[in-house]
CSV table of C-alpha atoms and ligand atoms in Angstrom, one decimal:
chain,number,residue,atom,x,y,z
A,619,MET,CA,198.7,-16.3,110.7
A,620,SER,CA,197.6,-19.3,112.6
A,621,ALA,CA,194.0,-19.9,113.4
A,622,ALA,CA,195.0,-20.2,117.1
A,623,ARG,CA,196.0,-16.5,117.2
A,624,PRO,CA,193.1,-14.3,116.5
A,625,ARG,CA,193.7,-10.8,115.3
A,626,ILE,CA,192.3,-7.4,116.0
A,627,ALA,CA,192.9,-4.8,113.3
A,628,VAL,CA,193.1,-1.1,114.3
A,629,VAL,CA,192.8,1.1,111.2
A,630,GLY,CA,194.3,4.5,111.6
A,631,ALA,CA,197.7,4.9,113.3
A,632,SER,CA,197.3,8.1,115.1
A,633,ALA,CA,196.1,9.2,118.6
A,634,ALA,CA,193.0,7.1,118.8
A,635,GLY,CA,194.4,4.1,116.9
A,636,LEU,CA,197.5,4.1,119.2
A,637,ALA,CA,195.4,4.3,122.3
A,638,ALA,CA,193.3,1.4,121.1
A,639,ALA,CA,196.3,-0.7,120.3
A,640,GLU,CA,197.9,0.1,123.7
A,641,GLY,CA,194.6,-0.5,125.5
A,642,LEU,CA,194.2,-3.9,123.9
A,643,ARG,CA,197.6,-5.0,125.2
A,644,ARG,CA,197.2,-3.4,128.6
A,645,LEU,CA,193.8,-5.1,129.1
A,646,GLY,CA,195.3,-8.5,128.3
A,647,TRP,CA,194.7,-9.2,124.6
A,648,ASP,CA,197.4,-11.7,123.6
A,649,GLY,CA,196.2,-12.2,120.0
A,650,ALA,CA,197.7,-10.3,117.1
A,651,ILE,CA,197.1,-6.6,116.7
A,652,THR,CA,197.5,-5.2,113.2
A,653,LEU,CA,197.8,-1.4,113.2
A,654,VAL,CA,197.2,0.0,109.7
A,655,GLY,CA,198.1,3.6,108.9
A,656,ASP,CA,198.3,5.3,105.5
A,657,GLU,CA,200.8,7.9,106.7
A,658,PRO,CA,204.5,6.8,106.5
A,659,HIS,CA,205.3,8.0,110.0
A,660,LEU,CA,205.1,6.4,113.5
A,661,PRO,CA,202.1,7.8,115.3
A,662,TYR,CA,202.5,11.5,116.0
A,663,ASP,CA,200.6,14.2,117.7
A,664,ARG,CA,198.6,16.8,115.8
A,665,PRO,CA,198.0,19.7,118.2
A,666,PRO,CA,201.7,20.9,118.0
A,667,LEU,CA,201.4,21.2,114.2
A,668,SER,CA,199.5,24.5,114.4
A,669,LYS,CA,201.6,25.7,117.4
A,670,GLN,CA,205.2,24.6,118.0
A,671,VAL,CA,205.9,23.0,114.6
A,672,LEU,CA,204.5,25.9,112.6
A,673,SER,CA,206.4,28.4,114.7
A,674,GLY,CA,209.6,26.4,114.3
A,675,ALA,CA,210.0,25.9,118.1
A,676,TRP,CA,209.8,22.1,117.7
A,677,ALA,CA,211.6,19.8,115.3
A,678,PRO,CA,209.0,17.5,113.7
A,679,GLU,CA,210.4,14.4,115.6
A,680,ARG,CA,209.2,15.9,118.8
A,681,THR,CA,205.6,15.2,117.8
A,682,ALA,CA,206.2,11.4,117.9
A,683,LEU,CA,203.8,9.8,120.4
A,684,ARG,CA,206.0,6.8,121.0
A,685,ASP,CA,209.4,5.8,119.8
A,686,ALA,CA,210.1,2.7,117.8
A,687,GLY,CA,211.2,0.7,120.9
A,688,GLN,CA,208.0,1.5,122.8
A,689,LEU,CA,206.0,0.4,119.8
A,690,GLU,CA,208.0,-2.8,119.5
A,691,GLY,CA,207.2,-3.6,123.1
A,692,LEU,CA,203.5,-3.8,122.1
A,693,GLY,CA,204.3,-6.6,119.6
A,694,LEU,CA,202.3,-5.0,116.8
A,695,ASP,CA,202.0,-6.1,113.3
A,696,LEU,CA,202.6,-2.5,112.1
A,697,ARG,CA,201.5,-1.6,108.5
A,698,LEU,CA,202.5,2.0,108.0
A,699,GLY,CA,202.2,3.7,104.6
A,700,THR,CA,199.3,1.3,103.9
A,701,ARG,CA,195.8,2.4,103.3
A,702,ALA,CA,192.8,0.2,104.3
A,703,ALA,CA,190.8,0.0,101.1
A,704,ALA,CA,187.6,-1.8,102.3
A,705,CYS,CA,185.9,-3.5,105.2
A,706,ASP,CA,183.3,-6.2,105.3
A,707,PRO,CA,181.8,-5.9,108.8
A,708,ALA,CA,179.8,-9.2,108.6
A,709,ARG,CA,182.9,-11.2,107.7
A,710,ARG,CA,185.2,-9.0,109.9
A,711,GLU,CA,187.6,-8.5,107.0
A,712,VAL,CA,189.7,-5.5,106.2
A,713,THR,CA,191.3,-5.3,102.7
A,714,LEU,CA,194.5,-3.4,102.4
A,715,ASP,CA,195.5,-1.3,99.5
A,716,ASP,CA,198.9,-3.0,99.2
A,717,ALA,CA,200.4,-4.8,96.2
A,718,GLU,CA,198.8,-8.1,97.3
A,719,ARG,CA,195.4,-6.6,98.2
A,720,THR,CA,195.9,-8.4,101.5
A,721,VAL,CA,192.7,-9.4,103.3
A,722,LEU,CA,193.0,-9.4,107.1
A,723,THR,CA,190.6,-11.7,108.7
A,724,CYS,CA,189.8,-10.4,112.2
A,725,ALA,CA,188.1,-11.2,115.4
A,726,GLY,CA,187.4,-7.5,115.7
A,727,VAL,CA,188.2,-4.1,114.0
A,728,VAL,CA,188.7,-0.6,115.5
A,729,VAL,CA,188.1,2.2,113.0
A,730,ALA,CA,190.2,5.2,114.0
A,731,THR,CA,190.7,6.9,110.6
A,732,GLY,CA,190.1,10.4,111.8
A,733,VAL,CA,189.2,13.2,109.4
A,734,ARG,CA,190.7,14.9,106.4
A,735,ALA,CA,191.1,18.7,105.9
A,736,ARG,CA,188.3,20.1,103.8
A,737,THR,CA,189.4,22.1,100.7
A,738,LEU,CA,187.8,24.5,98.2
A,739,PRO,CA,186.9,22.9,94.8
A,740,GLY,CA,189.6,23.6,92.2
A,741,THR,CA,192.3,24.5,94.8
A,742,GLU,CA,193.9,21.1,95.1
A,743,GLY,CA,197.5,21.2,93.9
A,744,VAL,CA,197.5,25.0,93.5
A,745,GLU,CA,200.9,26.2,94.7
A,746,GLY,CA,200.6,28.4,97.8
A,747,VAL,CA,197.3,27.0,98.9
A,748,HIS,CA,197.7,25.0,102.2
A,749,VAL,CA,195.7,22.9,104.6
A,750,LEU,CA,196.9,21.9,108.0
A,751,ARG,CA,196.2,18.4,109.1
A,752,THR,CA,199.3,16.3,108.6
A,753,LEU,CA,203.0,16.7,109.4
A,754,GLU,CA,203.7,17.3,105.8
A,755,ASP,CA,201.1,20.1,105.7
A,756,ALA,CA,202.6,21.8,108.7
A,757,LEU,CA,206.2,21.6,107.3
A,758,ALA,CA,205.1,22.9,103.9
A,759,LEU,CA,203.6,26.0,105.5
A,760,ARG,CA,206.4,26.3,108.0
A,761,ARG,CA,208.9,26.4,105.1
A,762,ARG,CA,207.0,29.4,103.7
A,763,LEU,CA,206.8,31.1,107.0
A,764,ALA,CA,210.5,30.6,107.6
A,765,GLU,CA,211.1,33.3,105.1
A,766,PRO,CA,210.5,36.9,106.4
A,767,GLY,CA,207.7,39.2,105.4
A,768,ARG,CA,205.1,36.9,103.9
A,769,ARG,CA,201.5,37.8,103.5
A,770,LEU,CA,199.3,34.9,104.8
A,771,ALA,CA,195.6,34.8,104.3
A,772,VAL,CA,193.9,32.3,106.6
A,773,VAL,CA,190.4,31.3,105.4
A,774,GLY,CA,188.4,30.0,108.4
A,775,SER,CA,188.6,31.6,111.8
A,776,GLY,CA,187.8,28.5,113.9
A,777,VAL,CA,190.3,27.2,116.4
A,778,LEU,CA,192.8,26.0,113.7
A,779,GLY,CA,192.7,29.2,111.7
A,780,ALA,CA,192.9,31.4,114.8
A,781,GLU,CA,195.9,29.4,116.1
A,782,ALA,CA,197.8,29.5,112.8
A,783,ALA,CA,197.1,33.2,112.4
A,784,ALA,CA,198.5,33.8,115.9
A,785,VAL,CA,201.7,31.9,115.1
A,786,ALA,CA,202.2,33.6,111.7
A,787,ARG,CA,201.8,37.0,113.4
A,788,GLY,CA,204.2,36.0,116.1
A,789,LEU,CA,206.8,35.3,113.3
A,790,GLY,CA,206.2,38.8,112.0
A,791,HIS,CA,204.2,38.0,108.9
A,792,HIS,CA,201.3,40.1,107.5
A,793,VAL,CA,198.2,38.0,108.4
A,794,THR,CA,194.6,38.3,107.3
A,795,LEU,CA,192.0,36.2,109.0
A,796,VAL,CA,188.8,35.6,106.9
A,797,GLY,CA,185.8,34.1,108.7
A,798,SER,CA,182.2,33.5,107.8
A,799,ARG,CA,180.9,34.3,111.2
A,800,ASP,CA,181.0,37.8,112.7
A,801,THR,CA,183.8,36.9,115.1
A,802,PRO,CA,186.5,34.3,115.4
A,803,MET,CA,185.6,30.9,117.0
A,804,GLU,CA,182.0,32.1,117.2
A,805,ARG,CA,180.4,28.8,116.3
A,806,VAL,CA,181.8,27.2,119.5
A,807,LEU,CA,182.4,30.1,121.9
A,808,GLY,CA,179.6,32.5,121.0
A,809,ARG,CA,179.6,36.2,120.1
A,810,GLU,CA,180.8,37.8,123.3
A,811,VAL,CA,183.9,35.7,123.6
A,812,GLY,CA,184.4,35.9,119.9
A,813,GLU,CA,184.5,39.6,120.1
A,814,LEU,CA,187.1,39.5,122.7
A,815,LEU,CA,189.2,37.1,120.5
A,816,ALA,CA,188.7,39.5,117.5
A,817,GLU,CA,190.2,42.2,119.6
A,818,VAL,CA,193.1,40.1,120.7
A,819,HIS,CA,194.0,39.3,117.1
A,820,ARG,CA,193.6,42.9,116.0
A,821,ASP,CA,195.8,44.1,118.9
A,822,HIS,CA,198.5,41.7,117.6
A,823,GLY,CA,198.2,43.2,114.2
A,824,VAL,CA,196.0,40.7,112.3
A,825,THR,CA,193.6,42.1,109.8
A,826,LEU,CA,190.2,40.6,110.2
A,827,HIS,CA,187.5,40.1,107.6
A,828,GLN,CA,184.7,38.5,109.6
A,829,GLY,CA,181.2,37.8,108.2
A,830,ALA,CA,182.9,37.3,104.9
A,831,THR,CA,182.1,34.8,102.0
A,832,VAL,CA,185.1,33.6,100.0
A,833,THR,CA,184.2,33.4,96.3
A,834,ALA,CA,187.5,32.3,94.9
A,835,ILE,CA,191.2,31.8,95.5
A,836,ALA,CA,193.0,34.2,93.2
A,837,THR,CA,196.0,32.9,91.3
A,838,ALA,CA,198.8,34.5,89.3
A,839,GLY,CA,201.1,32.4,87.2
A,840,GLY,CA,199.6,29.2,88.6
A,841,ARG,CA,200.2,30.1,92.3
A,842,ALA,CA,197.9,31.6,94.9
A,843,SER,CA,197.9,35.4,94.9
A,844,GLY,CA,195.0,36.1,97.3
A,845,VAL,CA,191.5,35.5,98.3
A,846,GLU,CA,188.4,37.1,96.7
A,847,LEU,CA,185.5,37.9,98.8
A,848,ALA,CA,181.8,38.3,97.9
A,849,ASP,CA,181.8,42.0,98.8
A,850,GLY,CA,184.4,42.6,96.1
A,851,THR,CA,187.4,42.8,98.3
A,852,THR,CA,190.6,40.9,97.3
A,853,VAL,CA,192.9,40.0,100.1
A,854,GLU,CA,196.3,39.8,98.5
A,855,ALA,CA,198.5,37.0,99.8
A,856,ASP,CA,201.6,35.0,99.1
A,857,ASP,CA,200.1,32.0,100.8
A,858,VAL,CA,196.5,30.9,101.6
A,859,LEU,CA,195.7,28.5,104.5
A,860,LEU,CA,192.3,26.8,104.2
A,861,ALA,CA,191.2,26.1,107.7
A,862,ILE,CA,187.6,25.4,106.8
A,863,GLY,CA,186.8,22.2,108.7
A,864,SER,CA,187.1,18.6,107.9
A,865,GLU,CA,185.5,15.5,106.4
A,866,PRO,CA,185.5,12.2,108.3
A,867,ALA,CA,187.6,9.6,106.6
A,868,VAL,CA,185.0,6.9,106.0
A,869,ASP,CA,185.3,6.6,102.2
A,870,TRP,CA,187.1,3.3,102.5
A,871,LEU,CA,184.2,1.9,104.5
A,872,ARG,CA,181.5,2.6,101.9
A,873,GLY,CA,180.1,-0.2,99.7
A,874,PRO,CA,177.6,-3.0,99.7
A,875,ALA,CA,179.1,-4.8,102.7
A,876,ALA,CA,178.7,-1.6,104.8
A,877,GLU,CA,175.1,-1.2,103.6
A,878,ALA,CA,174.3,-4.9,104.3
A,879,ALA,CA,175.7,-4.4,107.9
A,880,GLY,CA,173.6,-1.3,108.3
A,881,LEU,CA,176.6,1.1,108.9
A,882,ASP,CA,175.6,4.7,109.3
A,883,LEU,CA,178.2,6.8,107.5
A,884,SER,CA,176.3,10.0,107.2
A,885,ASP,CA,178.6,11.9,109.5
A,886,GLY,CA,181.6,9.8,110.4
A,887,LEU,CA,181.0,6.2,111.6
A,888,GLY,CA,177.7,6.0,113.5
A,889,CYS,CA,178.2,4.0,116.8
A,890,ASP,CA,176.2,3.1,119.8
A,891,GLN,CA,176.9,4.1,123.4
A,892,TYR,CA,179.6,1.4,123.5
A,893,CYS,CA,181.3,2.8,120.4
A,894,ALA,CA,180.1,-0.2,118.4
A,895,ALA,CA,179.0,0.4,114.8
A,896,ALA,CA,178.3,-3.3,114.2
A,897,PRO,CA,179.1,-6.6,116.0
A,898,GLY,CA,182.9,-6.7,116.3
A,899,LEU,CA,183.4,-3.2,114.7
A,900,TYR,CA,184.1,-0.2,116.9
A,901,GLY,CA,184.9,3.4,116.2
A,902,ALA,CA,187.1,5.9,118.1
A,903,GLY,CA,188.4,9.4,117.8
A,904,ASP,CA,187.5,12.1,115.3
A,905,VAL,CA,185.8,9.7,112.9
A,906,ALA,CA,183.4,8.3,115.5
A,907,ARG,CA,179.9,9.7,116.0
A,908,TRP,CA,178.6,7.8,119.0
A,909,TYR,CA,175.6,8.0,121.3
A,910,HIS,CA,176.6,9.8,124.5
A,911,PRO,CA,174.1,8.6,127.1
A,912,GLY,CA,174.7,11.7,129.4
A,913,LEU,CA,173.9,14.1,126.6
A,914,GLU,CA,171.2,11.8,125.2
A,915,ARG,CA,172.3,12.3,121.6
A,916,HIS,CA,175.0,11.3,119.1
A,917,ILE,CA,178.1,13.5,119.1
A,918,ARG,CA,181.4,13.5,117.1
A,919,VAL,CA,184.3,15.1,118.9
A,920,GLU,CA,187.4,16.3,117.0
A,921,HIS,CA,189.6,16.9,120.0
A,922,ARG,CA,192.8,15.3,121.2
A,923,MET,CA,191.8,14.1,124.7
A,924,ASN,CA,188.7,12.4,123.3
A,925,ALA,CA,190.8,10.4,120.7
A,926,GLY,CA,192.9,8.9,123.5
A,927,GLU,CA,190.0,8.2,125.8
A,928,GLN,CA,187.7,6.7,123.1
A,929,GLY,CA,190.5,4.6,121.7
A,930,LEU,CA,190.8,2.9,125.1
A,931,ALA,CA,187.0,2.7,125.5
A,932,ALA,CA,186.6,1.0,122.1
A,933,ALA,CA,189.4,-1.5,122.9
A,934,ARG,CA,187.8,-2.3,126.2
A,935,ASN,CA,184.3,-2.8,124.8
A,936,LEU,CA,185.5,-4.8,121.8
A,937,LEU,CA,187.3,-7.2,124.2
A,938,ALA,CA,184.3,-7.4,126.4
A,939,GLU,CA,182.2,-8.3,123.4
A,940,LEU,CA,184.7,-11.0,122.3
A,941,ASP,CA,185.1,-12.6,125.7
A,942,GLY,CA,182.9,-11.2,128.4
A,943,GLU,CA,184.1,-13.8,130.9
A,944,ARG,CA,187.7,-12.7,130.6
A,945,PHE,CA,187.3,-9.0,129.9
A,946,GLY,CA,184.1,-8.1,131.8
A,947,VAL,CA,181.0,-6.2,130.5
A,948,ARG,CA,180.9,-3.4,128.0
A,949,ARG,CA,180.6,0.1,129.5
A,950,PRO,CA,178.9,3.1,127.9
A,951,PHE,CA,181.4,5.8,126.8
A,952,GLU,CA,180.3,9.1,128.3
A,953,PRO,CA,183.3,11.4,128.8
A,954,VAL,CA,183.3,15.1,129.5
A,955,PRO,CA,184.4,16.6,126.2
A,956,TYR,CA,187.5,18.8,126.6
A,957,PHE,CA,189.7,20.9,124.3
A,958,TRP,CA,192.3,23.6,124.7
A,959,SER,CA,193.7,26.2,122.3
A,960,ASP,CA,196.8,28.4,122.5
A,961,GLN,CA,196.7,31.8,120.8
A,962,TYR,CA,199.6,34.2,121.5
A,963,ASP,CA,200.1,33.8,125.2
A,964,LEU,CA,196.4,33.1,125.8
A,965,LYS,CA,195.3,29.6,126.9
A,966,LEU,CA,191.7,28.5,126.4
A,967,HIS,CA,190.3,25.5,128.2
A,968,ALA,CA,186.8,24.2,127.5
A,969,TYR,CA,184.8,21.3,129.1
A,970,GLY,CA,181.5,20.0,128.1
A,971,VAL,CA,179.3,21.2,125.2
A,972,LEU,CA,179.6,24.8,124.2
A,973,ALA,CA,178.6,24.9,120.5
A,974,GLY,CA,175.0,25.8,119.9
A,975,ALA,CA,174.5,27.2,123.4
A,976,ARG,CA,171.4,29.4,123.6
A,977,ARG,CA,172.7,31.2,126.7
A,978,VAL,CA,176.2,32.3,127.6
A,979,GLN,CA,177.2,33.9,130.8
A,980,VAL,CA,180.6,35.5,131.0
A,981,LEU,CA,182.3,36.1,134.4
A,982,ARG,CA,185.2,38.5,134.2
A,983,LEU,CA,188.0,37.9,136.6
A,984,GLY,CA,189.4,41.2,137.7
A,985,LYS,CA,190.5,44.0,135.5
A,986,ASP,CA,192.4,42.0,132.9
A,987,PRO,CA,189.9,41.5,130.1
A,988,LEU,CA,191.8,38.4,129.0
A,989,ARG,CA,191.0,36.5,132.2
A,990,LEU,CA,187.5,35.1,132.2
A,991,ALA,CA,185.3,32.1,132.7
A,992,ALA,CA,182.1,31.5,130.9
A,993,LEU,CA,179.1,29.1,131.2
A,994,TYR,CA,177.3,27.8,128.2
A,995,GLY,CA,173.9,26.0,128.0
A,996,GLY,CA,170.2,26.0,127.2
A,997,GLU,CA,167.6,28.0,129.0
A,998,ASP,CA,167.4,25.6,132.1
A,999,ARG,CA,170.8,23.9,132.3
A,1000,VAL,CA,174.4,24.6,131.9
A,1001,THR,CA,176.2,22.2,129.4
A,1002,GLY,CA,179.7,23.6,129.1
A,1003,VAL,CA,182.3,25.9,130.6
A,1004,LEU,CA,185.2,27.9,129.2
A,1005,GLY,CA,188.2,29.4,130.9
A,1006,ILE,CA,190.6,31.9,129.4
A,1007,GLY,CA,193.8,33.0,131.1
A,1008,LEU,CA,193.2,30.9,134.2
A,1009,THR,CA,195.9,29.4,136.4
A,1010,PRO,CA,196.3,25.6,135.8
A,1011,ARG,CA,194.6,24.9,139.1
A,1012,GLN,CA,191.6,27.1,138.2
A,1013,ALA,CA,191.4,25.5,134.8
A,1014,ARG,CA,191.3,22.0,136.2
A,1015,GLY,CA,188.6,23.1,138.6
A,1016,LEU,CA,186.3,23.7,135.6
A,1017,ARG,CA,185.9,20.0,134.7
A,1018,PRO,CA,183.6,19.0,137.6
A,1019,LEU,CA,181.2,21.8,136.5
A,1020,ALA,CA,180.8,20.2,133.1
A,1021,ALA,CA,180.8,16.7,134.5
A,1022,ALA,CA,177.8,17.3,136.7
A,1023,PRO,CA,176.1,20.3,135.0
A,1024,GLY,CA,173.3,21.9,136.9
A,1025,PRO,CA,170.8,24.8,136.7
A,1026,TRP,CA,172.3,28.2,136.0
A,1027,GLU,CA,172.2,29.6,139.5
A,1028,GLU,CA,173.9,26.7,141.0
A,1029,ALA,CA,176.5,26.5,138.2
A,1030,THR,CA,177.3,30.3,138.6
A,1031,ALA,CA,177.8,29.9,142.3
A,1032,ARG,CA,180.1,26.9,141.7
A,1033,LEU,CA,182.0,28.7,139.0
A,1034,THR,CA,182.5,31.7,141.2
A,1035,GLU,CA,183.8,29.5,144.0
A,1036,THR,CA,186.2,27.6,141.6
A,1037,VAL,CA,187.8,30.7,140.1
A,1038,ALA,CA,188.2,32.4,143.5
A,1039,ALA,CA,190.2,29.3,144.8
B,531,FAD,C1,196.8,21.2,113.4
B,531,FAD,C2,195.9,20.7,114.5
B,531,FAD,C3,195.9,21.2,115.7
B,531,FAD,C4,195.1,20.7,116.7
B,531,FAD,N1,195.0,21.3,118.0
B,531,FAD,C5,194.3,20.7,118.9
B,531,FAD,C6,194.2,21.4,120.2
B,531,FAD,O1,194.9,22.4,120.5
B,531,FAD,N2,193.4,20.8,121.2
B,531,FAD,C7,192.7,19.7,120.9
B,531,FAD,O2,191.9,19.2,121.8
B,531,FAD,N3,192.7,19.1,119.7
B,531,FAD,C8,193.4,19.6,118.7
B,531,FAD,N4,193.5,19.0,117.4
B,531,FAD,C9,192.6,17.8,117.2
B,531,FAD,C10,193.3,16.5,117.5
B,531,FAD,O3,194.6,16.5,117.0
B,531,FAD,C11,192.5,15.4,116.9
B,531,FAD,O4,191.3,15.3,117.7
B,531,FAD,C12,193.2,14.0,117.0
B,531,FAD,O5,194.4,14.0,116.2
B,531,FAD,C13,192.3,12.9,116.5
B,531,FAD,O6,193.0,11.7,116.5
B,531,FAD,P1,192.4,10.5,115.6
B,531,FAD,O7,193.4,9.4,115.9
B,531,FAD,O8,191.0,10.2,115.9
B,531,FAD,O9,192.5,11.0,114.1
B,531,FAD,P2,193.7,11.5,113.2
B,531,FAD,O10,194.7,12.1,114.1
B,531,FAD,O11,193.1,12.2,112.1
B,531,FAD,O12,194.3,10.1,112.7
B,531,FAD,C14,193.7,9.3,111.8
B,531,FAD,C15,194.8,8.5,111.0
B,531,FAD,O13,194.2,7.5,110.2
B,531,FAD,C16,194.8,7.6,108.9
B,531,FAD,N5,193.8,7.1,107.9
B,531,FAD,C17,192.7,7.7,107.4
B,531,FAD,N6,192.1,6.8,106.5
B,531,FAD,C18,192.9,5.7,106.5
B,531,FAD,C19,192.7,4.4,105.8
B,531,FAD,N7,191.7,4.2,104.9
B,531,FAD,N8,193.7,3.5,106.0
B,531,FAD,C20,194.7,3.7,106.9
B,531,FAD,N9,194.9,4.8,107.6
B,531,FAD,C21,193.9,5.8,107.4
B,531,FAD,C22,195.0,9.1,108.7
B,531,FAD,O14,196.0,9.4,107.7
B,531,FAD,C23,195.6,9.4,110.1
B,531,FAD,O15,197.0,9.1,110.2
B,531,FAD,C24,194.3,19.5,116.4
B,531,FAD,C25,194.3,19.0,115.1
B,531,FAD,C26,195.1,19.5,114.2
B,531,FAD,C27,195.1,19.0,112.8
């Protein structure tokens, strides 16, 4: 590459990496962009993996975020199936794990390497034990669920586990959901809404073991045969899905160069309010833990909308750092966090910060127990809002409540007005 054409490397070719690469071009970067991804696929979307792909409603190709022609239009130096092995922030170099150990010398780097599924020690490679992060993971579990009458044990009743359990039940399988909290999704949604979700899963025929501790994955003849719980119960199963959270993919960043640059890799890549981890090095998406000025603390958000928004924000701020005259000033990244979840025919929408709320106020909407809105927050202030079973218009109306959260009384009045509309 000629010295006249500087390069930006984007590491991680998924939602956040793609948004960064597209953002760089849209904002006018005419240098090279090298997009490095260790998966062999063109960038694809993960939310359908636990929904339409797992159910078989979508062929895997439908998850593609862009087709080859659209990517070609971006003029990328695309390195798929290639892992970034190291990064030297001070020298702005990224080393690839290819045969030549290629070293990319860069003007800037965007880190968008996401997270990896957490597993239980000793279960790697055990037949019948699944995780659900990649397309291959989804297709492997799908193949098993394509056969009738399976017994599936899902360990972890967070959003991923609850969604997978719903899909497997929808396909008619025997499903057991095992969770460490007393109710599904309790860490994020609290006990009251968790109880409601527990009822929904039970009504659909899922067996729940909540408040449970898994002691081992049972095997027979080298394949998973169930899940052993601390209370002595064995949940018999043909397949076990581990949906027990994730680990930020920062292993490749670790080393003396990262230490010298002062990178904070304690929970993802620590970044400032501009998504910068070091000069010329920016983080985006699930891997980035950045300072959110509105919330006055660092957060890391593992949701789809954030990946796209932060990819673009990181691209914009990197360009502003490289050439302020041309690209303007850096702007703090302070989005309203958002996620959705689909379980059976229920749609959940959540804006703002719900996890860790000390106070939750649920507003039931009429007689149907599966239509509600809820406010989450501390003693004085609301920080997040949830809607279940709302119309699209009502759901969209929740966002302003989390964007400008206020005291409880005011937020309750605004919520009542929103859902009445
Ligand atoms: C099954 C499933 C369902 C989901 N459903 C929802 C939902 O309903 N709603 C919602 O809001 N969010 C959902 N999410 C979360 C959402 O998909 C993520 O927030 C989003 O994918 C994050 O994008 P990302 O680009 O930051 O990271 P990722 O999508 O994890 O992409 C990171 C990429 O970097 C690659 N990589 C890692 N290390 C390296 C390396 N050293 N070199 C090169 N490449 C590397 C990875 O292989 C991966 O391809 C779901 C996630 C999953 C897994």
